[in-house]
Each structure stands twice: as structure tokens, then as C-alpha cells.
Coordinates of C-alpha atoms in Angstrom, one line a residue:
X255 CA 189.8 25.0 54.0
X256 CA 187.1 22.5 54.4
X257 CA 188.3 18.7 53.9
X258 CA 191.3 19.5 52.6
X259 CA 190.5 21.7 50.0
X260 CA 190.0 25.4 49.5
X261 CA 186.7 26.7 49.7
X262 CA 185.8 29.3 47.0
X263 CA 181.8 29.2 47.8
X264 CA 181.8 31.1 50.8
X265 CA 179.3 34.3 51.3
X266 CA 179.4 37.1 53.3
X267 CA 176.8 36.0 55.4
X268 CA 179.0 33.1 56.3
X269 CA 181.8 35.0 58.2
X270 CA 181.7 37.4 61.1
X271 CA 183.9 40.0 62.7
X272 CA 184.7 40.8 65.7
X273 CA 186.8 43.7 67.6
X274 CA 188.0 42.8 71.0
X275 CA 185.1 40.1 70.9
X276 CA 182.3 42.2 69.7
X277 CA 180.6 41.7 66.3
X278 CA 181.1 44.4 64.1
X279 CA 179.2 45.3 60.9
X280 CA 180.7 43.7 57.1
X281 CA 182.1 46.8 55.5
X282 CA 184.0 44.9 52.6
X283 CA 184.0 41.0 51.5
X284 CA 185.6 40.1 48.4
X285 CA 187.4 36.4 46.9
X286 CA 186.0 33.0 46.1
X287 CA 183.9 32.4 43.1
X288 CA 181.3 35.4 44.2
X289 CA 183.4 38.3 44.3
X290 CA 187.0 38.5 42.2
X291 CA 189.5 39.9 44.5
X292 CA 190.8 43.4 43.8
X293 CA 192.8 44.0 46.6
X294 CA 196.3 43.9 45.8
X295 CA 198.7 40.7 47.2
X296 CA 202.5 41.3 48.1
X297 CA 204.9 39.0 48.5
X298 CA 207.8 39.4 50.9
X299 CA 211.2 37.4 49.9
X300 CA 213.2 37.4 52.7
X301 CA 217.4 35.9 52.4
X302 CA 219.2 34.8 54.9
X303 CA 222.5 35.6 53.6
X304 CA 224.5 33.5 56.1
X305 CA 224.0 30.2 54.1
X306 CA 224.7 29.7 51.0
X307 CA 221.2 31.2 49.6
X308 CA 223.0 30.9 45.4
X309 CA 221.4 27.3 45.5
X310 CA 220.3 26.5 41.9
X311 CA 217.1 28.2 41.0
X312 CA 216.5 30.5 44.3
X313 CA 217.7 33.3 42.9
X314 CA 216.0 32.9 39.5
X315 CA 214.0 36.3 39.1
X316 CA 212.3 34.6 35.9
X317 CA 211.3 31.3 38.0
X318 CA 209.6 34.1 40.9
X319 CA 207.8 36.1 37.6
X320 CA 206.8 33.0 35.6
X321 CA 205.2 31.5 39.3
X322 CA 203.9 34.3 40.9
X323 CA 203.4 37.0 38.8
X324 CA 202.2 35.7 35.8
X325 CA 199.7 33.7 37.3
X326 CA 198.5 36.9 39.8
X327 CA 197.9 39.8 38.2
X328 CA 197.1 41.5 41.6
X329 CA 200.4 40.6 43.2
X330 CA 203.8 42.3 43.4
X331 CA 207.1 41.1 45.1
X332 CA 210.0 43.1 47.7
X333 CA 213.1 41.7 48.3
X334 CA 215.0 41.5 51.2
X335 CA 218.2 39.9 52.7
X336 CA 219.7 39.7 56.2
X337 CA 223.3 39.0 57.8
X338 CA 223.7 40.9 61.1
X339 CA 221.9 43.8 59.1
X340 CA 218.9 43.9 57.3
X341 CA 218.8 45.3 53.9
X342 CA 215.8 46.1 51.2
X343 CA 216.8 45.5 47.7
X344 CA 213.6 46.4 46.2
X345 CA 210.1 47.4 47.3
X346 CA 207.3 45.9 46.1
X347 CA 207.5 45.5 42.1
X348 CA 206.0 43.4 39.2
X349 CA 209.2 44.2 36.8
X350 CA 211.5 41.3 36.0
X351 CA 214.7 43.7 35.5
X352 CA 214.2 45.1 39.2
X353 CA 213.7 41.3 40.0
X354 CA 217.3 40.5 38.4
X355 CA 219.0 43.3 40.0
X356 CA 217.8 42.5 43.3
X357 CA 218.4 39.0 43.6
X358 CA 222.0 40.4 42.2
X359 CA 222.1 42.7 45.3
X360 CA 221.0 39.5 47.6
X361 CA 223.8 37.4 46.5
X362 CA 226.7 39.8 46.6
X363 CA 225.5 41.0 49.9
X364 CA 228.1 40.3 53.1
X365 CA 228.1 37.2 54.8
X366 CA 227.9 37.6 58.7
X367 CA 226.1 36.9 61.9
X368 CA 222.4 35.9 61.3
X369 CA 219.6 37.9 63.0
X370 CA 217.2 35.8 61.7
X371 CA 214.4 37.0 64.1
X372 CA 215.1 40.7 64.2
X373 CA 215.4 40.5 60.6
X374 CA 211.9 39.0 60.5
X375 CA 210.3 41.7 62.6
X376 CA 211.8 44.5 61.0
X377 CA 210.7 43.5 57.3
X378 CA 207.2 43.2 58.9
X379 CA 207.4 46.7 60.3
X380 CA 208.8 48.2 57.4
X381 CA 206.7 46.6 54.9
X382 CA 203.3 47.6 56.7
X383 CA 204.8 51.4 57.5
X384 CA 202.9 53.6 55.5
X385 CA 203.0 51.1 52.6
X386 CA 199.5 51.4 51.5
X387 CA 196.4 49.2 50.5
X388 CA 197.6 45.1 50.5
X389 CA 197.6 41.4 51.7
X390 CA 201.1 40.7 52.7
X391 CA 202.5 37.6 53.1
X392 CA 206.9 36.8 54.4
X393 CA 208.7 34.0 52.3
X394 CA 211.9 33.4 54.6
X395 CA 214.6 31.2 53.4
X396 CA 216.8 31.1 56.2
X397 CA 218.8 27.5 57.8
X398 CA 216.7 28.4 60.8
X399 CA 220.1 29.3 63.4
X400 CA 220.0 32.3 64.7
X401 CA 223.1 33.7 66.5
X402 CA 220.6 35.8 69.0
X403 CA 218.4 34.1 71.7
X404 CA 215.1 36.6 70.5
X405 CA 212.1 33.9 71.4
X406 CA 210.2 33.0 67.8
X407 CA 207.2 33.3 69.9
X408 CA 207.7 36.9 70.2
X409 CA 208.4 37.4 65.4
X410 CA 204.8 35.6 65.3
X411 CA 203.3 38.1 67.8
X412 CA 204.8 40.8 65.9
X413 CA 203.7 39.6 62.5
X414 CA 200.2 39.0 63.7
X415 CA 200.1 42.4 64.9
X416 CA 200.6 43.4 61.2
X417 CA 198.7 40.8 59.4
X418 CA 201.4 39.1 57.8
X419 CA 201.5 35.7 57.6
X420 CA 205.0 33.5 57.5
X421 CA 205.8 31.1 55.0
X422 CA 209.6 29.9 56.6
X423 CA 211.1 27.8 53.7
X424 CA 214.0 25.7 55.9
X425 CA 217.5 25.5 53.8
X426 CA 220.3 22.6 54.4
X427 CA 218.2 20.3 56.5
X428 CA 218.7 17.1 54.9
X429 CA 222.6 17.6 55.7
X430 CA 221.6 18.2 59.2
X431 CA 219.9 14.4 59.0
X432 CA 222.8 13.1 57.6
X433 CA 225.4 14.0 59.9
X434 CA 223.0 13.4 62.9
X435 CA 222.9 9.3 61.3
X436 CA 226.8 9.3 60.9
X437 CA 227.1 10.4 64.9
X438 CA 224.1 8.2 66.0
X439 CA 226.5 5.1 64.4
X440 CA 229.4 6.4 65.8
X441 CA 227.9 7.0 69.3
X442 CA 229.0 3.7 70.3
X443 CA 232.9 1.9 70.0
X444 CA 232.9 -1.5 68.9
X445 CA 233.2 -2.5 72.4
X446 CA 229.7 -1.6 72.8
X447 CA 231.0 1.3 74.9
X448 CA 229.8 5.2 74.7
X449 CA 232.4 7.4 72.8
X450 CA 231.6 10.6 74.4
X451 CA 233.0 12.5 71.2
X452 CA 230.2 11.2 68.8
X453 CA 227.9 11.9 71.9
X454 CA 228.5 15.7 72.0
X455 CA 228.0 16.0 68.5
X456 CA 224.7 14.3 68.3
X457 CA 224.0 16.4 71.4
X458 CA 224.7 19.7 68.9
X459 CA 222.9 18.3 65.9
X460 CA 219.6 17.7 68.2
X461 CA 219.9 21.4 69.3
X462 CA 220.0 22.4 65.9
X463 CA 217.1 20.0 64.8
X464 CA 214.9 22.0 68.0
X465 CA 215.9 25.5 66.5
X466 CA 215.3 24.0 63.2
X467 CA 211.9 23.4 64.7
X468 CA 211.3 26.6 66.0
X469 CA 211.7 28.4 62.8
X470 CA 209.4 26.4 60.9
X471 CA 206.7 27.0 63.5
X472 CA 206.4 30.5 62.6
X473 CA 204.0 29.2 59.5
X474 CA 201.5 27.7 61.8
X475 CA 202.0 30.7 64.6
X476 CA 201.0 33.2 61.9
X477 CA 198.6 31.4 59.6
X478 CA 200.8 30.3 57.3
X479 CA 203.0 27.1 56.3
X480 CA 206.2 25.9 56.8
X481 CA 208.2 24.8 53.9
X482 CA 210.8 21.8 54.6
X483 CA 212.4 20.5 51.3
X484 CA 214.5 17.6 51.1
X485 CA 217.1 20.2 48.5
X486 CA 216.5 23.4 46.6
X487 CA 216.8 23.6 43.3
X488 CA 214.7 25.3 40.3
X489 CA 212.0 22.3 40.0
X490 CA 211.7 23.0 44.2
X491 CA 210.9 26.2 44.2
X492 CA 208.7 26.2 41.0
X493 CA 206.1 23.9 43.0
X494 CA 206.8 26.2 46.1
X495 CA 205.8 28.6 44.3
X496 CA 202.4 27.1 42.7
X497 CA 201.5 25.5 46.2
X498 CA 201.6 29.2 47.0
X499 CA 199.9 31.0 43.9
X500 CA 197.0 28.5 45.1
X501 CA 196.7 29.5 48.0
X502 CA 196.8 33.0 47.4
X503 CA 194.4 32.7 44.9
X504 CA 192.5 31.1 47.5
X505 CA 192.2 34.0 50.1
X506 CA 189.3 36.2 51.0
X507 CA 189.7 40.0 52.1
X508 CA 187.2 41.2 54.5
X509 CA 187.0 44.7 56.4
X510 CA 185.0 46.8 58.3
X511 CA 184.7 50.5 59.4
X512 CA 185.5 51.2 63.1
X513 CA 183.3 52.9 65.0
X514 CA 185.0 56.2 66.8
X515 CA 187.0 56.0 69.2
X516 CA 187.9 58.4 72.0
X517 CA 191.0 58.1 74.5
X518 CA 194.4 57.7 73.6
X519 CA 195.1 55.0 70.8
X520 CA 195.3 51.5 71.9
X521 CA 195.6 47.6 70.5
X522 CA 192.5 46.1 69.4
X523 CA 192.3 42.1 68.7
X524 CA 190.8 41.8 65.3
X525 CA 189.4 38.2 64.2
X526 CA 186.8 36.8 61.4
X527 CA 185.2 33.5 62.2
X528 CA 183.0 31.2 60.1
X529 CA 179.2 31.4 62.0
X530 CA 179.4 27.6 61.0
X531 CA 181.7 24.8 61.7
X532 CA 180.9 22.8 58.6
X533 CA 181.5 25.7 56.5
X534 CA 185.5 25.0 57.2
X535 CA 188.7 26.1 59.2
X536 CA 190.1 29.6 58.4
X537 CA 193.8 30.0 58.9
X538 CA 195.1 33.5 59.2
X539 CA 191.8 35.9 60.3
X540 CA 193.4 37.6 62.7
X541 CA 195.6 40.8 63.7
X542 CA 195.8 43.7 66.0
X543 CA 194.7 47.0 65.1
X544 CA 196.2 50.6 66.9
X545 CA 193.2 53.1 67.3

């Protein structure tokens, strides 16, 4: 991004990359006006099942194909869902009948606890486990409260270590505002006294608004963005959706060939800079590599 906008001029001259810190040789550069991308996108969907996730239009397999797949020909799309269990409904696919039978699956699966985190980490995993050539990127539409006390900090290492950036899209949060105004007027009698009712709720809603944080921070952690609309509804995620497409359309794919390595296998830091700090701000560029 360079002044707010995405750059499509870059070269391959323009970009470097290092393992563990040392410069490595270009191997592969492809995106921007230049070079077409070839390398295939996919697009996690994540559910959080313990909300009410049937809002109108987010479970719209023709809004996803019309916004995402019709506009990438590169792209496919897996669904996913999560209660106290995690649960694939379809691996990646670019068929809008798969599409409809998944989002099916999602919205009759059980309501329960929500291992929001662990959920996160194991759709990284699986997705990256012997899943082939692709960009990957996690769509999570979750409330944001989990019932386990995993640290976020440790989903964005994990999803770093794959490559995958997080886009978490928050649900209900405007009802959370509300009720935090109707207890911030009610926090005082009308003798000007505390009323230590109203006071313990506001006290829950402000934890909830920090773990609402927290979940939304996993775009930034990851090189991604966090999505936090007022409601959800067909028109929302159609420009969701778009913001997206852009930005996907937007990406460059770079690579390298490792030199050989000797000694057991271990975690190498992998980043691509710009040589230049006019040239812009990359967001994403980085992972960890086993070798």
C-alpha cells in the first residue's frame, strides 16, 4: 500500500527476501500490472456457530459466488464451522451447489460452547496439511467470546507460521453498545447515588468490549483486517466481500528456493521487504518455514 492505495507497479527488483535475516535469491515474483498472478487464492469461511450466524445474507452461497468467485477466477472457497468442535463442511471448491449444501451443514450444525481460538488454529493447520499450491486467507465470523482462556496472541503466531492471514468479521457488536449505554444511564439512582447493580453490568459489558477487542486484533497480528459492522445483512457482506476481492486482487506472490540444509528440521523466519521506503508498506510478508 503506498498512500492509501494499492500498488500494482511494483518490480521484482523492488522487493527482497530474507531467511532468518539473510538475503536469499528471487525464485518466483508474480501480481501487479507486470506479471498476472497464477497462483491460486483460497478462501477460508470460518462460523462460529454459538451466535446466531443465519443473519440475513451470511449464509447466501450465491452472494459468496457472485463476490468472490466471479470476480477471481484463481480463487476457491472451504467452509468451516465451530461450537466446542470444529467441523469442515467443504474443502476448497468453486461450485455454487457445494456452496449451498455447506452453508446448509453450517446452519443446522449444534449450538454449544465456543472454541473460538482453537477452532482458529486448527482450520489453519488443516487447511495448510498437505493441501497443495495456494494463498490462503481465514474469514472468521464469530461474536469474539470465547468460553476458553487460549491467549489470541498465541492463533496469530500460529497462523503466521502458516501464512495465513485473518480477516475476523465481529457479529452482534452494536447490541453490545447499546446495552453498555442503557447501564452507563442506569449506573447512577436519582439520588445521584451509585447502584451497584447497573455497576456490575457495565463492569461485564467492558470485559466483553476487551475480548471483543482482542478478536478483532488478529487482522492486524496476521496481516490482515478486522471487520466491525454496525449489522449484517446481504448489502454488508456484499461490500465485505468487494473490499476483499480488491485486496486480493491486489496481492503479490513471491518465492524462492532454499538452499540445502543439513541437521534435523527446524523453524526458519521468512520475510520480503521493499529495498525502498517510498515504494510503500507491505502487510502480510512474512511466515515460518520447517526445513
Amino acid at each position: 500500500v503506498r498512500k492509501k492505495k494499492y500498488v500494482d507497479d511494483l518490480r521484482p527488483g523492488d522487493i527482497e527476501i530474507l531467511e532468518d535475516g539473510v538475503p536469499q535469491k528471487l525464485g518466483f515474483f508474480e501480481g501487479g500490472k507486470g506479471a498476472p498472478r497464477t497462483v491460486p487464492v483460497e478462501i477460508v469461511l470460518l462460523f462460529d456457530t454459538s451466535l446466531s450466524v443465519m443473519n440475513s445474507g451470511l449464509l447466501d452461497a450465491f452472494v459468496f459466488k457472485q463476490n468472490v468467485l466471479d470476480g477471481l477466477p484463481h480463487a476457491s472457497i472451504s467452509v468451516y464451522a465451530f461450537n466446542n468442535r470444529l467441523k469442515r463442511f467443504t474443502g476448497p471448491t468453486r461450485d455454487l451447489e457445494a456452496l449451498k449444501r455447506a452453508f446448509q451443514g453450517v446452519e443446522g450444525y449444534a449450538r454449544g460452547g465456543t472454541r473460538l481460538y482453537e477452532a482458529v488454529m486448527q482450520t489453519a493447520k488443516d487447511r495448510s496439511s498437505g493441501a497443495g499450491n495456494a494463498s490462503r486467507l481465514m474469514l472468521i465470523f464469530s461474536d469474539g467470546f470465547p468460553t476458553t482462556d487460549t491467549k489470541p496472541e498465541n492463533t496469530a503466531r500460529v497462523a503466521r507460521h502458516f501464512g495465513i492471514p485473518l480477516y475476523p468479521v465481529v457479529l452482534g457488536h452494536q447490541q453490545l453498545i447499546e446495552q453498555a449505554r442503557n447501564a452507563q444511564q442506569r449506573a447512577m439512582n436519582r439520588r445521584g447515588m451509585p447502584n451497584p447493580n447497573a455497576m456490575d453490568r457495565l463492569d461485564r459489558i467492558r470485559d466483553k468490549e476487551r475480548e471483543i477487542q482482542e478478536f478483532a486484533q488478529l487482522g492486524e497480528m496476521t496481516g490482515g483486517r478486522g471487520y466491525d459492522p454496525r449489522d449484517v445483512n446481504s448489502d454488508v457482506i456484499r461490500r465485505l466481500l468487494t473490499g476483499l476481492v480488491e485486496q486480493v486482487q491486489a496481492e503479490y506472490v513471491v518465492g524462492y528456493y532454499p538452499a540445502a540444509s543439513s541437521g534435523p528440521q527446524r523453524a526458519r523466519k521468512l520475510e520480503v521487504r521493499l529495498r525502498a521506503v517510498e515504494l510503500g508498506k507491505i502487510y502480510g510478508g512474512a511466515r515460518v518455514l520447517v526445513r
